[in-house]
Each structure stands twice: as structure tokens, then as C-alpha cells.
Coordinates of C-alpha atoms and ligand atoms in Angstrom, one line a residue:
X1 CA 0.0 0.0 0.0
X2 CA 1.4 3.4 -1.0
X3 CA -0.9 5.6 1.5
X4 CA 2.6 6.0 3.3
X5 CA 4.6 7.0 0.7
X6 CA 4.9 10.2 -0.8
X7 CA 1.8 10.6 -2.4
X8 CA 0.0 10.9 0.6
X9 CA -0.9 14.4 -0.2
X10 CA -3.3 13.3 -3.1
X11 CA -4.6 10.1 -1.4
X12 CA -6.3 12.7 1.1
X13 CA -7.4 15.7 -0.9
X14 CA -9.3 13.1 -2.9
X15 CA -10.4 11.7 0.1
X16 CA -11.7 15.1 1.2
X17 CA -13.2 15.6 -2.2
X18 CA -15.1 12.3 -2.2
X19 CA -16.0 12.8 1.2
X20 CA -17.4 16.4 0.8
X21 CA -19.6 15.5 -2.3
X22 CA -22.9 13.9 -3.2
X23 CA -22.2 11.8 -6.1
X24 CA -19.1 11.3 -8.5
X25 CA -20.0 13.3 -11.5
X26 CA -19.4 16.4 -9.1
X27 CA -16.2 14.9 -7.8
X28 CA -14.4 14.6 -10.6
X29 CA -14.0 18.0 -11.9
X30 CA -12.0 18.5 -8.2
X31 CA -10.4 15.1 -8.4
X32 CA -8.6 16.1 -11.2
X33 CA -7.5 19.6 -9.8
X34 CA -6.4 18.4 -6.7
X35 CA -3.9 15.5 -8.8
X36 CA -2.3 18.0 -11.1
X37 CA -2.1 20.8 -8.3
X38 CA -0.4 18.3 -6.4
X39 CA 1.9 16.7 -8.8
X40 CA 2.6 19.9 -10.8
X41 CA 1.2 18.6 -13.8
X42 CA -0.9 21.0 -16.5
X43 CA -3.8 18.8 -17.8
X44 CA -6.4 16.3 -16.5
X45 CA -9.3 14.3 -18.4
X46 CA -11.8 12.3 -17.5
X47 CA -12.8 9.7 -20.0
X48 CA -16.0 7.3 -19.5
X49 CA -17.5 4.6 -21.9
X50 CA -20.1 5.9 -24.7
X51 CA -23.1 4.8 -24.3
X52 CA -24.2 2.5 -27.4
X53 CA -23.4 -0.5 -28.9
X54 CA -20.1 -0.3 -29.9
X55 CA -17.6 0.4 -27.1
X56 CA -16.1 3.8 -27.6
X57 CA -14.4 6.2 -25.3
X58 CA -15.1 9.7 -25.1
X59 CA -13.8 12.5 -22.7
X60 CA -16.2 13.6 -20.3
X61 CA -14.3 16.1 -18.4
X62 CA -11.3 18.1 -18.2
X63 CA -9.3 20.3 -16.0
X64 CA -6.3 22.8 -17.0
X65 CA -4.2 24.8 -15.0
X66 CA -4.0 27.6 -17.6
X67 CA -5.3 28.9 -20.8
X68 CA -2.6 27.9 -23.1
X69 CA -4.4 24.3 -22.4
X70 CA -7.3 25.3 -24.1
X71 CA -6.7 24.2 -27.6
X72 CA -5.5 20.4 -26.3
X73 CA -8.9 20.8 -24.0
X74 CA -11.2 21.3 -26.9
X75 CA -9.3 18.3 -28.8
X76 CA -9.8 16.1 -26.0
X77 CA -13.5 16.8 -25.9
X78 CA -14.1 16.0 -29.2
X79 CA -12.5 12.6 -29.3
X80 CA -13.6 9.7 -29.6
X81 CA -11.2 6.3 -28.9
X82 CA -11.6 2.3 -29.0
X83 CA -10.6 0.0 -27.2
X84 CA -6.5 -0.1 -27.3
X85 CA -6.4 3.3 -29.6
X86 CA -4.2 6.2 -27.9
X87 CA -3.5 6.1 -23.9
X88 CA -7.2 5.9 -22.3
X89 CA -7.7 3.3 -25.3
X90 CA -4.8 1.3 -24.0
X91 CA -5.7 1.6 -20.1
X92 CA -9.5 0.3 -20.9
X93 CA -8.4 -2.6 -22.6
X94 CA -5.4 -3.6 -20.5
X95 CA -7.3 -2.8 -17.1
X96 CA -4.0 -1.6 -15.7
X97 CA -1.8 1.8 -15.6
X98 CA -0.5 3.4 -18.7
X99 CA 2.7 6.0 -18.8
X100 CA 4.1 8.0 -21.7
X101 CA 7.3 9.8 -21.4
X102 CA 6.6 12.0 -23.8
X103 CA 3.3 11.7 -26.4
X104 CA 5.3 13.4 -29.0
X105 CA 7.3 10.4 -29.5
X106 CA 4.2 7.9 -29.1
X107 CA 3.1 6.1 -32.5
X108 CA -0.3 5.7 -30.6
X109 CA -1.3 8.6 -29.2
X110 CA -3.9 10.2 -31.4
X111 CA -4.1 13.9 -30.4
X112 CA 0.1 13.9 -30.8
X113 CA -0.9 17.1 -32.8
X114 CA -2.5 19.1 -30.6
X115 CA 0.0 18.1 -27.7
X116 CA 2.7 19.5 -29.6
X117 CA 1.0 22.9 -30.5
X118 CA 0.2 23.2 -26.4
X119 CA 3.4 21.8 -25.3
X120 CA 2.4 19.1 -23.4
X121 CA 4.6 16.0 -23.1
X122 CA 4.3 12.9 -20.4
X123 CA 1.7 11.4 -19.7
X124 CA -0.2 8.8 -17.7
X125 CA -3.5 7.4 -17.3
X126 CA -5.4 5.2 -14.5
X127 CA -8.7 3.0 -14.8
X128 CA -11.3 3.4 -12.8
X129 CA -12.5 0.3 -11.3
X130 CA -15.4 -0.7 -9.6
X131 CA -16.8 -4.2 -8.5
X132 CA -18.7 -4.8 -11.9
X133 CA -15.2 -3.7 -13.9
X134 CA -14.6 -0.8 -15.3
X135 CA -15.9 2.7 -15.4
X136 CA -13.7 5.2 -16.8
X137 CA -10.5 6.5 -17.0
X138 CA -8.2 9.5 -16.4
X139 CA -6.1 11.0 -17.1
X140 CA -3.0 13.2 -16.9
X141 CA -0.3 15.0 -19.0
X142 CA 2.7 17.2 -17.8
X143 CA 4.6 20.3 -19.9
X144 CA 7.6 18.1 -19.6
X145 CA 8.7 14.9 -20.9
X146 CA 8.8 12.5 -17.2
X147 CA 9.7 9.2 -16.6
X148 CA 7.9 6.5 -15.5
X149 CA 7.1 6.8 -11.4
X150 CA 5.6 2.9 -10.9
X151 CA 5.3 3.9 -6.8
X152 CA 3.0 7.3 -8.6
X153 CA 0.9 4.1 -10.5
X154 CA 0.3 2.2 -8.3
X155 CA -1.1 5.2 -5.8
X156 CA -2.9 6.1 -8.9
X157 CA -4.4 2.8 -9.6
X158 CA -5.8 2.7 -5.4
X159 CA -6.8 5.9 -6.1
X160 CA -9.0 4.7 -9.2
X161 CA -10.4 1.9 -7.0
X162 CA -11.2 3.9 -4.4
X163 CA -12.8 6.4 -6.9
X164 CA -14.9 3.6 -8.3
X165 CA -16.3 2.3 -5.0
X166 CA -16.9 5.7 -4.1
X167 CA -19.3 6.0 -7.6
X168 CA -20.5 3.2 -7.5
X169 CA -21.9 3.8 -4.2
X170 CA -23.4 7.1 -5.0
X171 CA -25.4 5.0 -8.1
X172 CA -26.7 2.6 -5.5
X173 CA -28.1 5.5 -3.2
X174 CA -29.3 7.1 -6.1
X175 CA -31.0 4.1 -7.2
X176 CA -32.2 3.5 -3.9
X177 CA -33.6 6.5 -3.4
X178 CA -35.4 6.3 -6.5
X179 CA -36.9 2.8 -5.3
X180 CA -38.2 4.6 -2.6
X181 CA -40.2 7.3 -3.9
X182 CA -41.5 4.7 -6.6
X183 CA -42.7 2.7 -3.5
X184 CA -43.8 6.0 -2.0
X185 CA -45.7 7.3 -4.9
X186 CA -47.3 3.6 -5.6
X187 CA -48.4 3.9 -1.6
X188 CA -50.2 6.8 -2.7
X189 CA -51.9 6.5 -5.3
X190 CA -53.4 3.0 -4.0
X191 CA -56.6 2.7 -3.4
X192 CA -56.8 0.9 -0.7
X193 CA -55.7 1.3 2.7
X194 CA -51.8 0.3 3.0
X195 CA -50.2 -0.4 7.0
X196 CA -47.0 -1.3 7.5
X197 CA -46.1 -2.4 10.8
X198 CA -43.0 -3.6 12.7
X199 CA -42.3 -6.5 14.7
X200 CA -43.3 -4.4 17.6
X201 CA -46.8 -3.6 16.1
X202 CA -45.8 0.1 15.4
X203 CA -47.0 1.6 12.1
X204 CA -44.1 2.2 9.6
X205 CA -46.1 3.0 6.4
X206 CA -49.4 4.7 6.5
X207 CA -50.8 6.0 2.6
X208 CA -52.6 8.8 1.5
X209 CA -55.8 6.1 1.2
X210 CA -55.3 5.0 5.3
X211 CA -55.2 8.9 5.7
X212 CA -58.8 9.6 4.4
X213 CA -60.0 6.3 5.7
X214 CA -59.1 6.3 9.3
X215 CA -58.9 9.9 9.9
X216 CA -55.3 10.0 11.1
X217 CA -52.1 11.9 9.4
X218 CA -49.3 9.8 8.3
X219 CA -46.9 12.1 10.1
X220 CA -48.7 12.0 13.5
X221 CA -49.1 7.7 13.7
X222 CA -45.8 6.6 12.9
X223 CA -44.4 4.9 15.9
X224 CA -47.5 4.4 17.4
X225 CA -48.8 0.8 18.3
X226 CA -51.4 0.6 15.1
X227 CA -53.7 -2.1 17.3
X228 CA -53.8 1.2 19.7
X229 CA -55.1 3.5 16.9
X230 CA -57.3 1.5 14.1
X231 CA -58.4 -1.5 15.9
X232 CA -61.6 -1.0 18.1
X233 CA -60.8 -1.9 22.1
X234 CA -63.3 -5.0 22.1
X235 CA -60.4 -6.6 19.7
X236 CA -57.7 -5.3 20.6
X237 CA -56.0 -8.3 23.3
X238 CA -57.3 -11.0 20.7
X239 CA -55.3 -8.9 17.8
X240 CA -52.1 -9.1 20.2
X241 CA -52.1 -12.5 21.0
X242 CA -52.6 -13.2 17.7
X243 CA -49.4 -11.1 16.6
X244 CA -47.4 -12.7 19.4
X245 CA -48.3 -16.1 18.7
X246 CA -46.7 -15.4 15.2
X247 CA -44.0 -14.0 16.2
X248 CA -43.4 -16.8 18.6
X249 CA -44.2 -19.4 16.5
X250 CA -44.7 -18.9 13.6
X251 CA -48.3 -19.8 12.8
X252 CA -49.5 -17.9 10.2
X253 CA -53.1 -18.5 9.6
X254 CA -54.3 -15.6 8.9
X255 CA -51.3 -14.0 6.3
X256 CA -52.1 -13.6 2.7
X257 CA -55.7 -14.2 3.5
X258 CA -58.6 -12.0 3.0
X259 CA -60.6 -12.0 6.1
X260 CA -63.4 -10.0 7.1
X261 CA -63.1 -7.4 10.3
X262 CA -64.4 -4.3 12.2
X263 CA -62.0 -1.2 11.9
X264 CA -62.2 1.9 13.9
X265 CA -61.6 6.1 12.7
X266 CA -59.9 8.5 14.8
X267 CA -63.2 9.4 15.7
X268 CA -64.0 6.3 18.3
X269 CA -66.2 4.9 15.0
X270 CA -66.5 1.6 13.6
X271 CA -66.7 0.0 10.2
X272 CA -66.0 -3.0 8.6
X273 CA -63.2 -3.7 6.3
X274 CA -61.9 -6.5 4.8
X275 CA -57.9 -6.7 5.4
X276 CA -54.9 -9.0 4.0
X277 CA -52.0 -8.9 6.1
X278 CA -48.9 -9.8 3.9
X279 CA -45.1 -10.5 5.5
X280 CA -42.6 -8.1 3.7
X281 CA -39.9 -10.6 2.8
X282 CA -37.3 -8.3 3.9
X283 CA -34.0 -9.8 5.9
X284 CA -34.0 -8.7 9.6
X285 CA -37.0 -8.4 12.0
X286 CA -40.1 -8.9 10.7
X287 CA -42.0 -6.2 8.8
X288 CA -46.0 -6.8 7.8
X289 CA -47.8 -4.9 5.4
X290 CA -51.8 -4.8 5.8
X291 CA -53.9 -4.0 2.8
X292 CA -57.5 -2.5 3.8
X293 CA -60.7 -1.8 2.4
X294 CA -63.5 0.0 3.7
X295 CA -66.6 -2.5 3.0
X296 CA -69.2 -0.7 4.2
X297 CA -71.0 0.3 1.1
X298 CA -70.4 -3.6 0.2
X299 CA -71.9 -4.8 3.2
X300 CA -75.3 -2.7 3.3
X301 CA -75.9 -3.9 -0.3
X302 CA -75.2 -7.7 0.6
X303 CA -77.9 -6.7 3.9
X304 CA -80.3 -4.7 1.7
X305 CA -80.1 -7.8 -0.7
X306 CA -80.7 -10.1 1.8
X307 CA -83.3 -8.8 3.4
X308 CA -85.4 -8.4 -0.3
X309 CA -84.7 -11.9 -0.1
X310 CA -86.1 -12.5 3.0
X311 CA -88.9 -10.6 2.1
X312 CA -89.6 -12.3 -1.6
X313 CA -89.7 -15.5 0.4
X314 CA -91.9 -14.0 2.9
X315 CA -94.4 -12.5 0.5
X316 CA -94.3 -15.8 -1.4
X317 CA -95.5 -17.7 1.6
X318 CA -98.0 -15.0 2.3
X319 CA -99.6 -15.6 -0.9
X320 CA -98.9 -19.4 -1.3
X321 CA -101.1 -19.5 2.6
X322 CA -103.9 -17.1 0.9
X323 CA -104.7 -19.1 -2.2
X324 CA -104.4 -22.3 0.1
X325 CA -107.1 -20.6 2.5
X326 CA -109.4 -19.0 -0.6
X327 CA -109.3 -22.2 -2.1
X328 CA -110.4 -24.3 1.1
X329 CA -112.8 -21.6 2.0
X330 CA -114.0 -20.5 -1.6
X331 CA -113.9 -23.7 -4.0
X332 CA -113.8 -26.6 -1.9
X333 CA -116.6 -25.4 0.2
X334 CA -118.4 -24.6 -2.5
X335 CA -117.6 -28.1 -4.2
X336 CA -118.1 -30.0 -1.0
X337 CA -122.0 -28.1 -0.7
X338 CA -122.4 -29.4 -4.2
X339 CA -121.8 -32.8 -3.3
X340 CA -124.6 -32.5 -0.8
X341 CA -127.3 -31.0 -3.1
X342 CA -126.2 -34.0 -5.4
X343 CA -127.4 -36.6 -2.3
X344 CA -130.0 -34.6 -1.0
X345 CA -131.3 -34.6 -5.1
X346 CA -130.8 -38.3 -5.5
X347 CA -133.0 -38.4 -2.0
X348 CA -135.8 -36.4 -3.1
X349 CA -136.2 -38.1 -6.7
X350 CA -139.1 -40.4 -5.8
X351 CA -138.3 -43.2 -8.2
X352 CA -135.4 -42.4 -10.4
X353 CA -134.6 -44.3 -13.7
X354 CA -131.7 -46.3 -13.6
X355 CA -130.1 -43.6 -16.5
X356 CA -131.2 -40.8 -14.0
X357 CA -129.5 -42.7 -11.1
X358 CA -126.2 -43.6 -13.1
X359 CA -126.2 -39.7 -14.5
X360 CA -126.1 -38.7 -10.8
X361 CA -123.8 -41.3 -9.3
X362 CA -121.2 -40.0 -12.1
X363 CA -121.8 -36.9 -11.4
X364 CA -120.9 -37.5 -7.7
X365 CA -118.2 -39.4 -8.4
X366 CA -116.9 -36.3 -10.6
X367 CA -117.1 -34.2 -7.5
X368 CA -115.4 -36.9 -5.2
X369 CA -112.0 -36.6 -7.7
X370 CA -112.8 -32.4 -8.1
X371 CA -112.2 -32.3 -4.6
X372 CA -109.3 -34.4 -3.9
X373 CA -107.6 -32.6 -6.6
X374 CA -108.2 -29.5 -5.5
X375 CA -106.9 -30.6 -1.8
X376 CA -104.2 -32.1 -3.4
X377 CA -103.6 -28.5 -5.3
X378 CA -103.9 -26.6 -2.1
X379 CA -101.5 -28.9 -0.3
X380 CA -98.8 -28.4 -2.5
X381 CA -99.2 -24.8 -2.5
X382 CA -99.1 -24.3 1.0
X383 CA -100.2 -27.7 3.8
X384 CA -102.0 -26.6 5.7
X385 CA -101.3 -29.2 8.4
X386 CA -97.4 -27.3 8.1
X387 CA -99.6 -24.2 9.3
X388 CA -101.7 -26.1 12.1
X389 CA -99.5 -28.7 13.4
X390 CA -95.6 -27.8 12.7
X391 CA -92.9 -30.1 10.4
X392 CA -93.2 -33.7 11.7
X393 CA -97.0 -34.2 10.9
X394 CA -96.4 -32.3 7.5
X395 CA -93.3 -34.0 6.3
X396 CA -95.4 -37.7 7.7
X397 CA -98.0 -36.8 5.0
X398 CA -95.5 -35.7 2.5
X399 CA -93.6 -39.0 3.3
X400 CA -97.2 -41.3 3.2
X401 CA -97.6 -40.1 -0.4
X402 CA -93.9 -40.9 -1.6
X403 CA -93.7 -43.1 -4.3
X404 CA -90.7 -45.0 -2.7
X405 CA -90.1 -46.1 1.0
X406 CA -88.4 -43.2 2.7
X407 CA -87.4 -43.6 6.5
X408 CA -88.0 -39.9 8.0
X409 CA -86.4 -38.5 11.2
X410 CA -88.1 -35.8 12.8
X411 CA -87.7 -33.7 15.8
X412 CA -90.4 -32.9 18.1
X413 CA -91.7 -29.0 18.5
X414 CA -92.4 -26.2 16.9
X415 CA -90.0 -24.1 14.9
X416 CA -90.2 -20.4 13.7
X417 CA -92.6 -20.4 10.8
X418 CA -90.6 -19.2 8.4
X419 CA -88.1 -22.0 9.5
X420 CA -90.8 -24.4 9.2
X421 CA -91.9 -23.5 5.4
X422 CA -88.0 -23.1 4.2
X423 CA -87.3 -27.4 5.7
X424 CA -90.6 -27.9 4.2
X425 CA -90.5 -26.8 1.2
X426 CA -86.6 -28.2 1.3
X427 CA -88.0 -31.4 2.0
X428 CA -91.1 -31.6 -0.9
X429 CA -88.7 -30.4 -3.8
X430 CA -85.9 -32.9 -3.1
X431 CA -88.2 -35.8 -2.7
X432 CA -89.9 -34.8 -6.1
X433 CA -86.6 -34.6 -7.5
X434 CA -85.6 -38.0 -6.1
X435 CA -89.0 -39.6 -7.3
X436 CA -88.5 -37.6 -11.1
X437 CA -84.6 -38.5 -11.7
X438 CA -83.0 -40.8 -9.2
X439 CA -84.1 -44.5 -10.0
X440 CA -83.8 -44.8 -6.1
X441 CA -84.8 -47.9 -4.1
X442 CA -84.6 -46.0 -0.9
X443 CA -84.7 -42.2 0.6
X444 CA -83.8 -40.8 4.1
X445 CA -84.8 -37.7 5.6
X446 CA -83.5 -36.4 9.0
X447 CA -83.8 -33.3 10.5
X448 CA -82.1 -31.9 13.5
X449 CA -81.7 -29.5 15.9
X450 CA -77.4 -29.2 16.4
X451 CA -75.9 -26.0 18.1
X452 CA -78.4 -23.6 17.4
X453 CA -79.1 -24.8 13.8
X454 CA -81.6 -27.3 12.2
X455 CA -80.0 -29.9 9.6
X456 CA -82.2 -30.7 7.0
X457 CA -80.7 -33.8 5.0
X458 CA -82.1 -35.5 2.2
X459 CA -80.6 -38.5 0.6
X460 CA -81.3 -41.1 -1.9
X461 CA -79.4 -44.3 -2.9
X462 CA -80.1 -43.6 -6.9
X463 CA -78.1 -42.3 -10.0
X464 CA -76.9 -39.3 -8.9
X465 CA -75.6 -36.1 -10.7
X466 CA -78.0 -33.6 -9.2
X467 CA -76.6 -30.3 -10.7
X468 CA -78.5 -26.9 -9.6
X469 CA -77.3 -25.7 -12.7
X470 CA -80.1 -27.6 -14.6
X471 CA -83.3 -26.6 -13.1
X472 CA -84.9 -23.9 -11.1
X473 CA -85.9 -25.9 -8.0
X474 CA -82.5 -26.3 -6.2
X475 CA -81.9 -22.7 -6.8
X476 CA -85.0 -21.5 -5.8
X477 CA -84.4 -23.8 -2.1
X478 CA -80.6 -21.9 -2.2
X479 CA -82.4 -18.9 -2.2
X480 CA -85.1 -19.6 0.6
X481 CA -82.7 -21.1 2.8
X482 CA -79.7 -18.3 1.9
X483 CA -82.8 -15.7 2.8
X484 CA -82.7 -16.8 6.4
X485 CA -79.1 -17.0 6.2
X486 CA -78.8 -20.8 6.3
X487 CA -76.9 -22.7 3.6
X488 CA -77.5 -25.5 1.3
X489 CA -75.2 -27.9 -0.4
X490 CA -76.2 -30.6 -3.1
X491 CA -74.0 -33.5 -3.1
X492 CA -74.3 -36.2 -6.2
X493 CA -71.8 -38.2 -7.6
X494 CA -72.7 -39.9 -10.7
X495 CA -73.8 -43.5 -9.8
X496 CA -73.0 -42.3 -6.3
X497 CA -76.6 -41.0 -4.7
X498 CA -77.2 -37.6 -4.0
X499 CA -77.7 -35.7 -0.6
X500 CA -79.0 -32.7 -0.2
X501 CA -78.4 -30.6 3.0
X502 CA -79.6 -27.7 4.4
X503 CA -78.7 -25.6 7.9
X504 CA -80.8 -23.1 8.9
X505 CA -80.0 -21.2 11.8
X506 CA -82.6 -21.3 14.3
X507 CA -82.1 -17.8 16.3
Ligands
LIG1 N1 -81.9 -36.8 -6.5 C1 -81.5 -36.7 -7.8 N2 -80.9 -37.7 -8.4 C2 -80.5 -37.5 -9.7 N3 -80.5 -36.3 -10.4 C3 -81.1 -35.3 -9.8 C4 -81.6 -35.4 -8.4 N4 -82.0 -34.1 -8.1 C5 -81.8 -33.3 -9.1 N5 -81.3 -34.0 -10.2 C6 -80.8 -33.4 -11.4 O1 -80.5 -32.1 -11.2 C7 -81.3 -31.2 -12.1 C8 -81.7 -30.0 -11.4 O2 -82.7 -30.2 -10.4 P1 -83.7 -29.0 -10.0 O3 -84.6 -29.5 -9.0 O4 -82.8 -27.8 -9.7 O5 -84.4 -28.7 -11.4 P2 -85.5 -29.6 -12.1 O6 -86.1 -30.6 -11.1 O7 -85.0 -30.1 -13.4 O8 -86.6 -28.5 -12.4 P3 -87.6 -27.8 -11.4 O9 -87.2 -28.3 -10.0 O10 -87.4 -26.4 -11.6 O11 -88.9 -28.3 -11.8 C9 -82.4 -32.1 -12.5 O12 -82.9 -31.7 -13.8 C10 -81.9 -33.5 -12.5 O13 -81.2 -33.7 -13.7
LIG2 MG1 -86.7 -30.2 -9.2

């Protein structure tokens, strides 16, 4: 190492230089000030690649230490050198250290011309390196012809190293600091909520959309606990345990999910939002971003949809119970007073022919089939045995007239109407379907009452592929049951049987 050597002088003033300035292109301009001051030598260059695809040097900068210079100056500037031509040509394709006693005497020294008119004769030249190879050159020509100085090279060539490093660096920052406000000016413009936390729970990263959403400015929340500021109090000990446990062990459910949650403003308000917590893969302690959305406007439509729903259903029933009830009290009365004339009639005909007599048994018999069809017709648009006496007795008469043996489980009780009609009707269809498409030897039906729900299953032994995608009557029982927020699953495997289920919750 020559630091100790006589050059000592330039080793620091370039130190100083790099030290005392942002970025290299404003460095070199003083680098090459401070080597010729120092060494007593009249002209300095700075020569970096060309951008393009061939590889060409030009001069980038220069320093003189007088006018005179100029003319060399302007020559420099406006040259252009490949690989091995004239001395930064050499140094770029040799990688090492270049000196020239005197250019006037060099064959390959291209600007030999101007040198002579401007009196300048040594020379030498140093690469500068960085990590990736590479990125320049400079160099440096005296008004007198000098020999070689190999301790002067070498400083020269640490010099270039450290020059390199020192550039290199700056490009890095630079770059860095361009990745930064990319990321910063992506955070903004997001849409939705973005929170970044630390591994102590403290916000990092709060965007312009967390702003407007939660009522709190960036600048006043960093470094606060974010469970403290946007998570309401009833949650706040379940959100920490849940941090700890994954910082502990690792379990980590609930990252790169979307779940469902209740958010809070500044204001002490709360809202739902729907969140997806993401770990920043980022060496060190862990960092976690959380996306957010504010779901509110979401939410009230999926409510205001879901309660038409429960109020289609509703209405249906309404009307399906008021044609049942016109048609017992309006029709079938009216049918069933018939049938009476009819006997009283018969009664009252002293001695009827036997034509008469057949003519009104017909006619009765007409009236017998009227009727049942017409109770038949009531029944299956609204029982009312479902009305009077509750599921079991209904689904008992449903079962009775089954056109296949089908074992029924029942609870006892009385369930909310509503409740009743939607297992009902859940019931009816599915058997239909059974009887219609299955080819079944067999059908179960159980209902029950588990944790707060009823279970209505439905299953048959037959060909299966049931597919809701077919019909109108599995979708219209998704609906009903989906109206009183239960679900319903069809199950049906070809050759396999198919199961229908339904869970209702009862309160
Ligand atoms: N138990 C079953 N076994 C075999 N196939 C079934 C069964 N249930 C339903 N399917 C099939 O699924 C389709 C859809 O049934 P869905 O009840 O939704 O409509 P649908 O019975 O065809 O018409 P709709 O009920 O509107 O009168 C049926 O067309 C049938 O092909
Ligand atoms: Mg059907």
C-alpha cells in the first residue's frame, strides 16, 4: 500500500473531495484539480464509456491549469477512442496503468498534434475500477517529458479503485432513493388502505388512502402501536395474542388471506373492512404490510339484498297461505256443498230411472276426484297441516304419499314459521326430484336441531348427478334457505346417490 509514501498528499485531498460531495460526477472535476495541483502537472481528463453499442471512449471532463491548455482541451473533448487506440484506449483494454514519457514520441497517441501545439509531453493514465469492472479512466499530461514513477501508479491505480467504490456507491443511493419514492408514490396513489407495521406492532407506512380512511395523518401515527389507533378496544387483546403467537411461532393462519373485520376512525367509529395482512420478505426483524378496504357500502348492499330476499320469500308464503285458505274456504266449500245437493237430489227423486240414477252417481263421483284434486292442489301450494301442526306431521304426509319407501327422522316441536316453510319446502322439492330422476330404491330424511341450527338432510341411494345448474328448484331452495341465512349444499356423484343438506340457523 502506498498511502505512506509520498503521495500521501493526493490520497487525502481526494479523500476530502469524495468525502465532501454527493455523487461522483461532481467529484471529478476537483479530483482532477487536486492530482495536477499536487503533482505539478498541466492537464487532466476524464474519460468514460459511450453509451451504445459499440464500445467507444469519449472525454467527459477536463481540467487545465491555464489557458494555453485550451486548444489540447477542446481536442480532447471532441475525441472519440476504441478500445486499445491512444493512452485511455490502451488503459481500458489492459485494465492496468499506462505512462508515456513523452506523447510526442508515441506512434499511438492520437491527439500527438494538438499536444505539440500546447506543449504538453508525459503522460499517464489510470482506470477506474469498480466491482462490476470498469468505469472510466483519467487521465493526466505534464509540460515536460517524465519518466515512468511505478510507486506514482500504483497510488494512482488505489486511487481509481477507491474512486470507483466511491461512484459506484453514489449509483446505488441514487437508485435506492429512486426505489423509494417509486414505492412511496405507488403507496399513494393505492386505493386501498396500505399499514405497515413492525415487529413491535408500530406503524411504519401509513398511505394517503389510510389517511382519508381512518382519519389520522401519516406524520402524526408513525411509531405508534397501530392495534392502539385502528383497531376498536373490544379486539384489541385477541389482535395481540394473535401477533405474538406469530411472532413466537410462527403460525401464520391468517397472512395472505382476505378476512373480514371491524376497523375503527380516529373518531372512536367503527366499520367494517376487509384486510390482507402480507409479511414483507425483507431480511432482519419482521415487517407486515396490511392492505385494507373499507366494506361498508359492500356490506349494506349484501344486507339490503338479503333482506329483499327474506322478504320475496316472505311474500311468497303470504300468498302461497292465501290461495291455500281462498281455495279451502271459496272452492272446496263450495264443491263440498255441491256434493250435498247432489245426495239430498238423488234423496228427493221419488223413483229415479236407472239412467237418471247412473247420471247422478257419475256426477258424484266427478265431484269426489274435483275435490281431492283440489286438496291435493292446495296442499302443494301451501299444507296446511305445516300451518296447524308444525314439520313432523307435514313431512309424515308428505312422506305417506312418496312413491318410494323413505325412513323420516323428525324432531319434536315447533320451529319459527318461516323456519318451518323453508325445511318444508326443502323437503317436498328434493323428494320430487328424487321420485323424477333418481331411479332410487330408498330415501332418508332427518332433521335436527345441532348448536343452534336445524340440519335438514335428504338422501337417496339412486343415479346421482343432481346439478343446480339444470333446473330452477335447487336454486329456488338456495335462495329460501340463503334468505334466512342458512346454507344448502347438493352433493351427487354420478352412480354415487345424492344428498342434499340444508342448515338453517334457528335464532
Ligand atoms: N336426486 C337426484 N338424483 C339424480 N338427479 C337429480 C336429483 N335431483 C336433481 N337431479 C338433477 O338435477 C337437475 C336440477 O334439479 P332441479 O330441482 O334444480 O331442477 P328440475 O327438477 O330439473 O326442475 P324444477 O325443479 O325447476 O322443476 C335435474 O334436472 C336433474 O337432472
Ligand atoms: Mg326439481
Amino acid at each position: 500500500m502506498q498511502s505512506a509514501g509520498k503521495f500521501i498528499t493526493i490520497e487525502h485531498a481526494v479523500a476530502l473531495i469524495l468525502s465532501k460531495t454527493a455523487n461522483a460526477d461532481d467529484a471529478y472535476p476537483k479530483i482532477l484539480e487536486a492530482i495536477g495541483t499536487s503533482l505539478g502537472w498541466q492537464f487532466g481528463a476524464l474519460w468514460k464509456e459511450v453509451p451504445g453499442p459499440a464500445v467507444l471512449l469519449r472525454c467527459a471532463e477536463v481540467w487545465c491549469s491555464d489557458e494555453r491548455l485550451s486548444g489540447f482541451a477542446r481536442e480532447s473533448r471532441g475525441t472519440e477512442l476504441a478500445p486499445g487506440v491512444g493512452l485511455p484506449g490502451r488503459v481500458w483494454s489492459s485494465g492496468r496503468p499506462h505512462w508515456i514519457t513523452d506523447v510526442r514520441a508515441d506512434e499511438n497517441f492520437p491527439r500527438a498534434h494538438a499536444a505539440i501545439a500546447t506543449g504538453l509531453q508525459a503522460a499517464f493514465c489510470f482506470p477506474i475500477r469498480t466491482a462490476r469492472g470498469l468505469s472510466g479512466a483519467i487521465e493526466l499530461l505534464s509540460d515536460h517529458s517524465r519518466d515512468p514513477d511505478d510507486e506514482l501508479l500504483a497510488t494512482m491505480e488505489t486511487l481509481g479503485s477507491q474512486i470507483g467504490e466511491f461512484a459506484e456507491r453514489g449509483r446505488a443511493e441514487v437508485a435506492a432513493r429512486e426505489g423509494e419514492a417509486r414505492h412511496a408514490g405507488i403507496l399513494d396513489s393505492a386505493l386501498d388502505c396500505i399499514v405497515t407495521i413492525d415487529d413491535r406492532g408500530r406503524v411504519l407506512e401509513f398511505n394517503a388512502a389510510a389517511e382519508g380512511t381512518f382519519g389520522y395523518r401519516a406524520d402524526d401515527i408513525v411509531g405508534l402501536e397501530m392495534v392502539e389507533l385502528i383497531v376498536p378496544p373490544s379486539l384489541r387483546d385477541e389482535h395481540r395474542r394473535g401477533f405474538a403467537r406469530y411472532l413466537e411461532t410462527g403460525d401464520a393462519h391468517l397472512l395472505d388471506q382476505r378476512i373480514e373485520i371491524v376497523g375503527m376512525r380516529a373518531d372512536g367509529t367503527e366499520f367494517p373492512v376487509e384486510l390482507t395482512i402480507t409479511r414483507i420478505a425483507l431480511p432482519g426483524p419482521p415487517v407486515f404490510t396490511g392492505f385494507l378496504r373499507d366494506i361498508t357500502d359492500r356490506k349494506r348492499t349484501e344486507e339490503d339484498l338479503r333482506a329483499s330476499r327474506v322478504r320475496l320469500v316472505g311474500a311468497q308464503d303470504a300468498e302461497r297461505s292465501r290461495l291455500e285458505r281462498n281455495l279451502h274456504d271459496g272452492a272446496q266449500q263450495r264443491l263440498v256443498s255441491l256434493a250435498l245437493a247432489l245426495r239430498l237430489l238423488r234423496d228427493q227423486i221419488p223413483e229415479p230411472g236407472r239412467e237418471a240414477l247412473e247420471l247422478l252417481d257419475r256426477a258424484r263421483e266427478e265431484l269426489g276426484l274435483a275435490l281431492d284434486e283440489l286438496r291435493e292442489l292446495a296442499r302443494g301450494i301451501h299444507p296446511a297441516i305445516l300451518t296447524e301442526r308444525g314439520l313432523g306431521p307435514a313431512l309424515e304426509g308428505v312422506v305417506a304419499r312418496a312413491p318410494l319407501p323413505v325412513e323420516l327422522t323428525a324432531p319434536d316441536g315447533r320451529l319459527p314459521a318461516p323456519i318451518e316453510a323453508a325445511a318444508y319446502y326443502v323437503v317436498c322439492e328434493a323428494l320430487v326430484n328424487v321420485a323424477k330422476y333418481a331411479s332410487a330404491s330408498q330415501a332418508k330424511i332427518s332433521l335436527a336441531r345441532t348448536d343452534g341450527r336445524l340440519v335438514v338432510e335428504i338422501s337417496d341411494d339412486g343415479v346421482g348427478g343432481a346439478d343446480a345448474a339444470k333446473g330452477t328448484g335447487l336454486r329456488g331452495l338456495a335462495d329460501r334457505v340463503e334468505a334466512l341465512d342458512g346454507r344448502l349444499e347438493v352433493e351427487s356423484k354420478p352412480a354415487g346417490g345424492t344428498r342434499v343438506r340444508a342448515e338453517i340457523p334457528l335464532g
